Coordinates of C-alpha atoms in Angstrom, one line a residue:
M16 CA 139.1 129.8 80.7
E17 CA 136.6 127.3 81.9
D18 CA 138.5 126.7 85.1
K19 CA 138.5 130.4 85.8
K20 CA 134.8 130.7 85.3
G21 CA 134.2 127.7 87.5
S22 CA 136.2 129.2 90.4
E23 CA 134.3 132.5 90.1
L24 CA 131.0 130.6 90.6
L25 CA 132.2 128.8 93.7
P26 CA 130.9 129.6 97.1
E27 CA 133.4 131.6 99.2
R28 CA 134.4 131.0 102.7
K29 CA 132.6 133.4 105.0
N30 CA 134.4 136.2 106.9
D31 CA 134.1 134.5 110.2
G32 CA 135.8 131.3 109.0
R33 CA 132.6 129.3 108.4
I34 CA 132.1 127.5 105.1
H35 CA 129.0 127.2 103.0
D36 CA 126.9 124.1 103.5
L37 CA 124.9 123.4 100.3
R38 CA 122.0 120.8 100.8
V39 CA 120.9 118.8 97.8
A40 CA 118.0 116.4 98.2
V41 CA 118.2 113.3 96.0
V42 CA 114.8 111.9 94.9
G43 CA 113.5 109.5 92.3
N44 CA 111.9 106.2 91.8
V45 CA 113.2 103.0 93.5
D46 CA 116.1 101.3 91.7
S47 CA 116.8 104.4 89.7
G48 CA 120.4 104.7 91.0
K49 CA 120.1 107.4 93.7
S50 CA 122.3 105.8 96.3
T51 CA 124.8 104.6 93.7
L52 CA 125.2 108.1 92.4
I53 CA 125.7 109.5 95.9
G54 CA 128.3 106.8 96.5
V55 CA 130.2 107.7 93.4
L56 CA 130.1 111.5 94.2
T57 CA 131.2 111.1 97.8
G58 CA 133.6 108.2 97.4
G59 CA 135.4 109.3 94.2
E60 CA 135.3 105.8 92.7
L61 CA 133.1 104.5 89.9
D62 CA 130.6 101.7 90.5
D63 CA 131.3 98.1 89.4
G64 CA 127.7 97.5 88.3
R65 CA 127.0 95.2 91.2
G66 CA 126.3 97.7 94.0
K67 CA 129.8 98.5 95.2
A68 CA 129.2 102.3 95.4
R69 CA 125.8 102.1 97.1
S70 CA 127.1 99.6 99.7
K71 CA 129.1 102.5 101.3
I72 CA 126.0 104.6 101.6
F73 CA 123.5 102.2 103.2
A74 CA 123.1 102.6 107.0
H75 CA 121.1 99.5 107.8
R76 CA 121.5 95.8 107.0
H77 CA 118.1 95.4 105.4
E78 CA 119.0 98.2 103.0
A79 CA 122.1 96.4 101.9
A80 CA 120.1 93.2 101.5
T81 CA 117.4 94.7 99.4
G82 CA 119.4 97.5 97.8
R83 CA 116.7 100.0 98.7
T84 CA 116.9 103.1 101.0
S85 CA 114.3 103.2 103.7
C86 CA 115.4 106.2 105.8
I87 CA 116.8 109.7 105.5
S88 CA 120.6 109.7 105.4
Q89 CA 123.1 112.5 104.8
H90 CA 126.5 112.3 103.1
I91 CA 129.0 115.0 102.4
V92 CA 131.5 115.8 99.7
G93 CA 133.9 118.8 99.9
V94 CA 134.7 121.3 97.2
R95 CA 138.1 123.0 96.9
A96 CA 138.8 126.5 95.6
D97 CA 139.6 125.1 92.1
G98 CA 136.2 123.3 91.9
K99 CA 137.5 119.8 92.5
F100 CA 135.8 117.4 94.9
V101 CA 137.2 116.2 98.2
H102 CA 136.1 112.6 98.7
S103 CA 135.7 110.2 101.6
N104 CA 135.9 106.4 101.1
K105 CA 134.7 105.4 104.5
S106 CA 131.6 103.2 104.5
A107 CA 128.4 104.2 106.3
N108 CA 128.5 101.0 108.5
T109 CA 132.1 101.5 109.7
T110 CA 132.9 102.6 113.2
T111 CA 131.8 105.9 114.6
A112 CA 135.4 107.0 115.2
A113 CA 136.4 106.2 111.6
K114 CA 133.5 108.2 110.2
N115 CA 134.2 111.1 112.5
K116 CA 137.8 111.2 111.3
A117 CA 136.9 110.9 107.6
W118 CA 134.3 113.7 107.8
R119 CA 136.7 115.9 109.7
E120 CA 139.3 115.5 107.0
V121 CA 136.8 116.4 104.3
V122 CA 135.7 119.6 106.1
E123 CA 139.3 120.7 106.8
K124 CA 140.4 120.3 103.2
S125 CA 137.4 122.0 101.6
D126 CA 136.3 125.5 100.9
S127 CA 132.6 124.5 100.8
V128 CA 130.7 121.4 101.6
I129 CA 127.8 119.7 99.7
T130 CA 125.4 117.6 101.8
L131 CA 123.6 115.0 99.7
V132 CA 120.4 113.9 101.4
D133 CA 119.5 110.4 100.3
L134 CA 115.8 109.9 100.3
A135 CA 113.7 106.7 99.8
G136 CA 112.2 105.9 96.4
H137 CA 109.7 103.1 97.2
E138 CA 106.1 104.1 97.5
R139 CA 105.9 102.6 100.9
Y140 CA 108.3 105.2 102.2
L141 CA 106.7 108.2 100.5
K142 CA 106.0 109.8 103.9
T143 CA 109.7 109.6 104.8
T144 CA 110.6 111.2 101.5
I145 CA 108.1 114.1 101.9
G146 CA 109.4 114.5 105.5
G147 CA 112.9 114.8 104.2
L148 CA 112.0 117.5 101.6
T149 CA 110.0 119.6 104.2
G150 CA 112.2 119.0 107.2
C151 CA 115.8 119.0 105.9
Y152 CA 115.5 122.4 104.2
P153 CA 117.2 121.5 100.9
D154 CA 118.6 124.3 98.7
Y155 CA 118.1 122.2 95.6
A156 CA 116.7 118.8 94.5
M157 CA 118.1 116.3 92.2
L158 CA 115.6 114.0 90.4
I159 CA 117.1 110.7 89.4
I160 CA 115.5 108.8 86.4
G161 CA 116.7 105.4 85.3
A162 CA 117.1 105.5 81.6
N163 CA 115.9 101.9 81.2
M164 CA 112.9 102.4 83.5
G165 CA 111.6 105.7 82.2
I166 CA 109.2 108.0 84.0
T167 CA 107.3 106.1 86.6
K168 CA 104.5 106.9 89.0
M169 CA 106.9 107.7 91.9
T170 CA 109.0 109.9 89.6
K171 CA 106.0 112.1 89.0
E172 CA 105.1 112.0 92.7
H173 CA 108.5 113.2 93.8
L174 CA 108.6 115.9 91.1
G175 CA 105.2 117.1 92.1
V176 CA 106.3 117.5 95.8
V177 CA 109.5 119.3 94.8
L178 CA 107.6 121.8 92.6
A179 CA 104.9 122.3 95.3
L180 CA 107.6 123.3 97.7
N181 CA 109.3 125.6 95.1
I182 CA 112.6 123.8 95.4
P183 CA 114.9 124.3 92.3
V184 CA 115.4 121.0 90.6
C185 CA 117.8 119.4 88.2
C186 CA 117.2 116.0 86.5
V187 CA 119.8 113.2 86.1
I188 CA 119.2 110.3 83.7
T189 CA 121.3 107.4 84.9
K190 CA 122.3 103.9 83.5
I191 CA 122.8 105.2 80.0
D192 CA 125.5 102.5 79.5
I193 CA 122.9 99.6 79.7
C194 CA 120.0 101.3 78.0
P195 CA 119.1 100.9 74.3
A196 CA 119.3 104.0 72.2
N197 CA 115.6 104.0 71.4
V198 CA 114.5 103.6 75.0
L199 CA 116.9 106.3 76.1
S200 CA 115.4 108.7 73.5
R201 CA 111.9 107.8 74.6
T202 CA 112.8 108.5 78.3
K203 CA 114.3 111.9 77.4
R204 CA 111.3 112.9 75.3
H205 CA 108.9 111.9 78.1
L206 CA 110.9 113.8 80.7
F207 CA 111.0 117.0 78.5
R208 CA 107.3 116.8 77.9
I209 CA 106.5 116.6 81.6
L210 CA 108.8 119.5 82.4
R211 CA 107.2 121.7 79.8
S212 CA 103.7 120.8 80.9
R213 CA 101.3 123.4 82.4
G214 CA 101.8 121.9 85.9
A215 CA 105.6 122.2 85.9
K216 CA 106.2 125.2 83.5
K217 CA 110.0 124.4 83.2
Q218 CA 112.3 124.7 80.3
P219 CA 114.6 121.6 80.1
F220 CA 118.1 122.1 79.0
L221 CA 120.3 119.1 78.1
V222 CA 123.8 119.6 79.5
K223 CA 126.3 118.1 77.1
N224 CA 129.6 119.6 78.4
E225 CA 131.0 121.9 81.1
V226 CA 130.2 125.0 79.1
D227 CA 126.5 124.1 79.2
A228 CA 126.9 123.5 83.0
H229 CA 128.3 127.0 83.5
T230 CA 125.4 128.4 81.4
C231 CA 122.9 126.7 83.7
L232 CA 124.7 128.2 86.8
K233 CA 124.5 131.7 85.3
N234 CA 120.7 131.3 84.7
Q235 CA 119.5 129.8 87.9
S236 CA 116.9 132.5 88.4
T237 CA 115.1 131.5 85.2
K238 CA 112.9 128.4 84.6
I239 CA 115.8 126.5 83.0
T240 CA 116.0 123.0 84.4
P241 CA 119.4 121.2 83.7
V242 CA 119.1 117.6 82.5
F243 CA 122.2 115.4 82.8
M244 CA 122.8 112.0 81.2
L245 CA 125.4 109.9 82.7
S246 CA 126.7 106.5 83.8
T247 CA 128.1 105.7 87.2
V248 CA 129.9 102.6 85.8
T249 CA 131.7 104.1 82.8
G250 CA 131.9 107.6 84.2
K251 CA 130.4 109.2 81.1
G252 CA 128.8 112.6 81.9
M253 CA 129.9 112.6 85.5
E254 CA 132.2 115.6 85.1
N255 CA 129.3 117.7 83.8
L256 CA 127.3 117.0 87.0
E257 CA 130.3 117.6 89.2
T258 CA 131.0 121.0 87.5
Y259 CA 127.3 122.0 88.1
L260 CA 127.2 120.9 91.7
S261 CA 130.5 122.6 92.6
G262 CA 129.2 125.9 91.3
L263 CA 125.9 126.0 93.1
R264 CA 125.4 128.5 96.0
P265 CA 123.1 128.1 99.0
R266 CA 119.8 129.4 98.1
Q267 CA 118.1 130.1 101.4
A268 CA 119.0 133.2 103.6
W269 CA 119.2 132.3 107.3
D270 CA 118.9 134.8 110.1
D271 CA 121.8 133.8 112.4
E272 CA 121.8 137.3 114.0
A273 CA 118.3 136.8 115.5
K274 CA 118.2 136.9 119.3
S275 CA 115.7 134.1 119.6
V276 CA 117.1 130.6 119.0
E277 CA 115.0 127.9 117.3
F278 CA 116.4 124.4 116.6
N279 CA 114.3 121.7 115.0
V280 CA 114.8 118.1 116.3
E281 CA 114.9 115.5 113.5
E282 CA 116.5 112.5 115.1
T283 CA 117.3 111.2 118.6
F284 CA 120.2 109.0 119.7
N285 CA 121.4 107.4 123.0
V286 CA 125.2 107.6 123.0
T287 CA 127.1 105.6 125.6
G288 CA 128.9 107.9 128.0
V289 CA 127.2 110.9 126.7
G290 CA 123.5 110.3 127.1
V291 CA 120.7 111.7 125.0
V292 CA 121.7 113.3 121.7
V293 CA 119.4 115.1 119.3
S294 CA 120.2 116.1 115.7
G295 CA 118.5 118.7 113.5
T296 CA 118.8 122.1 112.0
A297 CA 119.0 125.6 113.5
V298 CA 116.5 127.8 111.8
H299 CA 116.9 131.0 113.8
G300 CA 119.7 132.5 115.8
R301 CA 122.8 130.8 117.1
L302 CA 122.7 127.7 119.4
V303 CA 125.6 128.1 121.8
Q304 CA 127.3 125.3 123.8
N305 CA 126.3 125.1 127.5
S306 CA 123.2 127.2 127.0
T307 CA 119.9 126.6 128.7
M308 CA 117.0 125.9 126.2
L309 CA 113.4 124.8 126.3
L310 CA 112.6 121.4 124.7
G311 CA 109.1 120.6 123.6
P312 CA 106.2 120.4 123.1
F313 CA 105.7 117.1 125.0
S314 CA 102.4 115.1 124.9
D315 CA 100.8 117.5 127.4
G316 CA 101.9 120.6 125.4
T317 CA 104.6 121.7 127.9
F318 CA 108.2 122.7 127.4
K319 CA 111.0 121.5 129.7
P320 CA 114.3 123.3 130.4
V321 CA 117.4 121.4 129.2
L322 CA 121.1 122.1 128.9
A323 CA 122.8 122.0 125.5
R324 CA 126.1 120.4 126.7
T325 CA 128.1 119.8 123.5
I326 CA 127.6 120.4 119.8
Q327 CA 129.0 118.5 116.8
R328 CA 128.6 119.7 113.2
K329 CA 129.6 117.3 110.4
R330 CA 131.0 115.1 113.2
V331 CA 133.4 117.9 114.2
P332 CA 133.0 119.5 117.7
V333 CA 132.0 123.2 117.5
P334 CA 131.1 125.8 120.1
V335 CA 128.2 127.3 118.1
C336 CA 125.6 126.2 115.6
N337 CA 124.4 129.0 113.4
A338 CA 121.1 129.3 111.6
G339 CA 120.9 127.1 108.5
E340 CA 123.4 124.6 109.9
S341 CA 122.7 121.0 110.9
C342 CA 124.3 119.6 114.0
A343 CA 124.0 117.1 116.8
V344 CA 123.5 118.4 120.4
A345 CA 124.0 116.4 123.6
I346 CA 121.3 117.5 126.1
K347 CA 120.4 116.8 129.7
S348 CA 117.7 118.0 132.0
V349 CA 118.4 121.1 134.1
K350 CA 116.4 119.7 137.0
R351 CA 118.6 117.3 139.0
R352 CA 115.8 114.9 140.0
E353 CA 114.5 114.7 136.5
T354 CA 116.0 112.3 134.0
L355 CA 115.6 112.9 130.3
K356 CA 115.0 109.7 128.3
R357 CA 115.2 109.1 124.6
N358 CA 111.7 107.7 124.3
Q359 CA 110.3 111.0 125.6
I360 CA 111.8 112.9 122.6
R361 CA 110.4 112.7 119.1
R362 CA 110.8 114.2 115.6
G363 CA 109.0 117.4 115.4
M364 CA 110.1 118.9 118.8
V365 CA 112.1 122.1 119.0
L366 CA 114.8 123.6 121.2
V367 CA 113.9 127.3 121.7
D368 CA 115.2 130.2 123.7
P369 CA 113.4 130.5 127.1
S370 CA 112.9 134.3 126.6
T371 CA 110.5 133.6 123.7
V372 CA 107.9 131.9 126.0
P373 CA 107.0 129.2 123.4
T374 CA 103.4 127.8 123.2
S375 CA 102.1 124.6 121.6
T376 CA 99.0 124.5 119.5
V377 CA 96.4 122.0 118.5
S378 CA 94.6 124.1 115.8
F379 CA 95.9 126.3 113.0
E380 CA 94.5 127.9 109.9
A381 CA 96.0 127.7 106.4
D382 CA 95.3 128.7 102.9
V383 CA 95.3 125.5 100.9
L384 CA 95.2 124.4 97.3
V385 CA 94.0 120.9 96.5
L386 CA 96.3 119.4 93.9
Q387 CA 94.6 116.1 93.5
H388 CA 91.5 114.4 94.8
P389 CA 89.1 111.9 93.1
T390 CA 85.8 113.3 94.6
T391 CA 85.1 116.1 97.2
I392 CA 86.6 117.0 100.5
K393 CA 84.1 118.0 103.3
E394 CA 84.5 119.1 106.9
N395 CA 85.9 116.5 109.3
Y396 CA 88.0 115.0 106.5
Q397 CA 91.3 113.7 107.9
A398 CA 94.7 113.8 106.2
V399 CA 98.4 113.5 107.1
I400 CA 100.0 117.0 107.6
H401 CA 103.6 117.6 106.7
C402 CA 104.6 120.9 108.2
G403 CA 108.4 121.3 108.3
I404 CA 109.6 118.5 110.5
I405 CA 106.1 117.8 111.8
R406 CA 104.1 114.8 110.5
Q407 CA 100.7 114.1 112.1
T408 CA 97.1 113.4 111.2
A409 CA 94.9 116.4 111.3
K410 CA 91.2 117.0 110.8
M411 CA 89.6 119.8 108.6
V412 CA 87.3 121.4 111.1
R413 CA 86.1 124.3 109.0
I414 CA 86.4 125.0 105.2
R415 CA 85.8 128.6 104.0
H416 CA 85.9 129.8 100.4
K417 CA 86.7 133.4 99.7
D418 CA 83.4 133.8 97.8
D419 CA 81.4 131.6 100.4
S420 CA 80.6 129.2 97.5
G421 CA 80.3 126.1 99.8
E422 CA 81.9 124.0 102.4
C423 CA 83.6 121.4 100.2
L424 CA 86.8 121.2 98.2
R425 CA 87.6 119.6 94.8
A426 CA 90.8 119.3 92.8
G427 CA 92.0 122.8 91.9
D428 CA 90.0 124.6 94.6
K429 CA 91.5 127.1 97.0
A430 CA 90.2 127.8 100.5
S431 CA 91.0 128.8 104.1
V432 CA 90.9 125.6 106.2
L433 CA 91.0 125.2 110.0
F434 CA 93.1 122.1 110.9
R435 CA 93.1 120.3 114.2
F436 CA 95.7 117.8 115.2
M437 CA 94.4 114.4 116.3
V438 CA 97.2 113.0 118.5
R439 CA 99.3 115.7 120.2
P440 CA 100.0 119.4 120.2
E441 CA 102.8 120.8 118.0
F442 CA 104.9 123.9 117.7
V443 CA 103.6 125.6 114.5
K444 CA 104.6 129.0 113.1
K445 CA 102.8 131.4 110.7
G446 CA 104.1 131.3 107.2
T447 CA 105.2 127.7 107.2
T448 CA 104.4 125.7 104.1
I449 CA 102.4 122.5 104.6
I450 CA 101.6 119.5 102.5
F451 CA 98.6 117.3 103.3
R452 CA 98.0 113.9 101.8
E453 CA 95.7 110.8 102.2
G454 CA 95.9 108.1 99.6
T455 CA 95.8 109.7 96.2
T456 CA 94.8 113.0 97.7
K457 CA 97.4 115.8 97.8
G458 CA 97.4 119.4 98.6
V459 CA 99.7 122.3 99.5
G460 CA 99.2 125.4 101.6
K461 CA 100.6 128.0 104.0
V462 CA 99.9 128.6 107.6
T463 CA 98.1 131.9 108.2
N464 CA 97.0 131.7 111.8
V465 CA 98.0 129.7 114.9
F466 CA 95.7 129.3 117.9
N467 CA 97.0 128.9 121.5
D468 CA 94.7 126.0 122.5
S469 CA 94.9 122.5 123.8
F470 CA 92.9 119.3 123.7
K471 CA 91.6 120.0 127.2
S472 CA 90.2 123.5 126.2
I473 CA 88.7 122.1 123.0
A474 CA 87.0 119.3 125.0
Q475 CA 85.6 121.7 127.5
L476 CA 84.2 123.9 124.7
T477 CA 82.7 120.9 123.0
D478 CA 80.9 119.9 126.2
V479 CA 79.5 123.4 126.6
I480 CA 78.2 123.4 123.0
Y481 CA 76.7 119.9 123.4
I482 CA 74.9 120.9 126.7
S483 CA 73.5 124.1 125.1
V484 CA 72.3 122.3 122.1
S485 CA 70.7 119.5 124.2
Y486 CA 68.8 122.1 126.3
T487 CA 67.4 123.7 123.1
H488 CA 65.8 120.5 122.1
L489 CA 64.1 119.8 125.5
T490 CA 60.3 119.9 125.5
L491 CA 59.1 120.8 129.0
P492 CA 55.6 119.4 130.0
T493 CA 52.8 122.0 130.1
K494 CA 49.6 121.9 132.2
R495 CA 46.6 121.2 130.2
I496 CA 43.9 123.9 130.4
V497 CA 40.3 122.5 130.7

């Protein structure tokens, strides 16, 4: 009976042959066991307690040496019709051809695919983690807590960002095999208290068996937050998490029928024999192979025509990338005399349809809520803006309260703020959620208005205002009347 319920909750293969791609962002404090858990889920083998599972996940040598993730990496596990996982035992540092073959086998044998996004846990890489949560468009988040470490500062930071972005979350308490019973009980109580607090407003539910996992799957629309307790060494509790993950459905609805195409660039590569390759996510329309697109904005705010030569999704060549899918695209300049170089392309650029006539912006307006700040925020305050895949410092040029109560912000205040980027123009759209931070200051908001301006136009306007103000303060000499 349980197997039948599990199969009913599985994502179905779409009518056009495409399979669901479920994205799960894995967050949590450093050394809590995020990479180890991903290694066990994707590899199908338990850990030896000495880093065997996570060694297959790390993409850089310094990560293997320190045991800490410092970048955003994606790993896949397939799900068959009966709810069982399709694993891949290939290491992340193996040859490209071997990884391509392994991923292709997983996709071919699966009815759906789960993409696990491994994010950094160290405080130094908090900006990378926030960028992954805002730019990778995860359907769900999985908060990892080490049972022996308890709830730490970064655990609260990551949970706060996930809740601010309205991403459904489940909690996983790991390392229960090495944790004393009293410490484990204290960690669980602390976690439950945070989830029930006024800031989170969640109802934690401890998953003890597969029946509880199916109960959580049927009540996803409620405030129920599943809590799993497991060990990646002994395997205790792993089957409950696998049952839950295999039953999840993609949460976001993507418009792949839209005529306008928009593809967000997250990473760039230089492949021998191919040239410049960009990877990212299609957020609107369908990106078709050998189609002409506009790439930008560059540092001067312009967009340049490029040709999308070939497309690979999950390391498998495909002719089309639909909205909501991540892929890698080999591009080249349409102009023969112009060579496209990798150092010209950065994270935050977009590939858009030429018919949309895209424009870059320097200024935008957003309704914001200050979550945390020790004192007051005034005009000209600078913070780092995370807006989708964009990450750049911006200045608060104007602060307006709805009741005109003042031009400063404190923790808990809401206002309409005019932001201005400090370095380069960006492609910003109305309705996008933003997160701004600076030190311990954090806030969230939504873009309400985008201005079609540039640094040059702002500089000219500033000069005019400066000249007019200077003239008003001039005191002309007058002839003395005797």
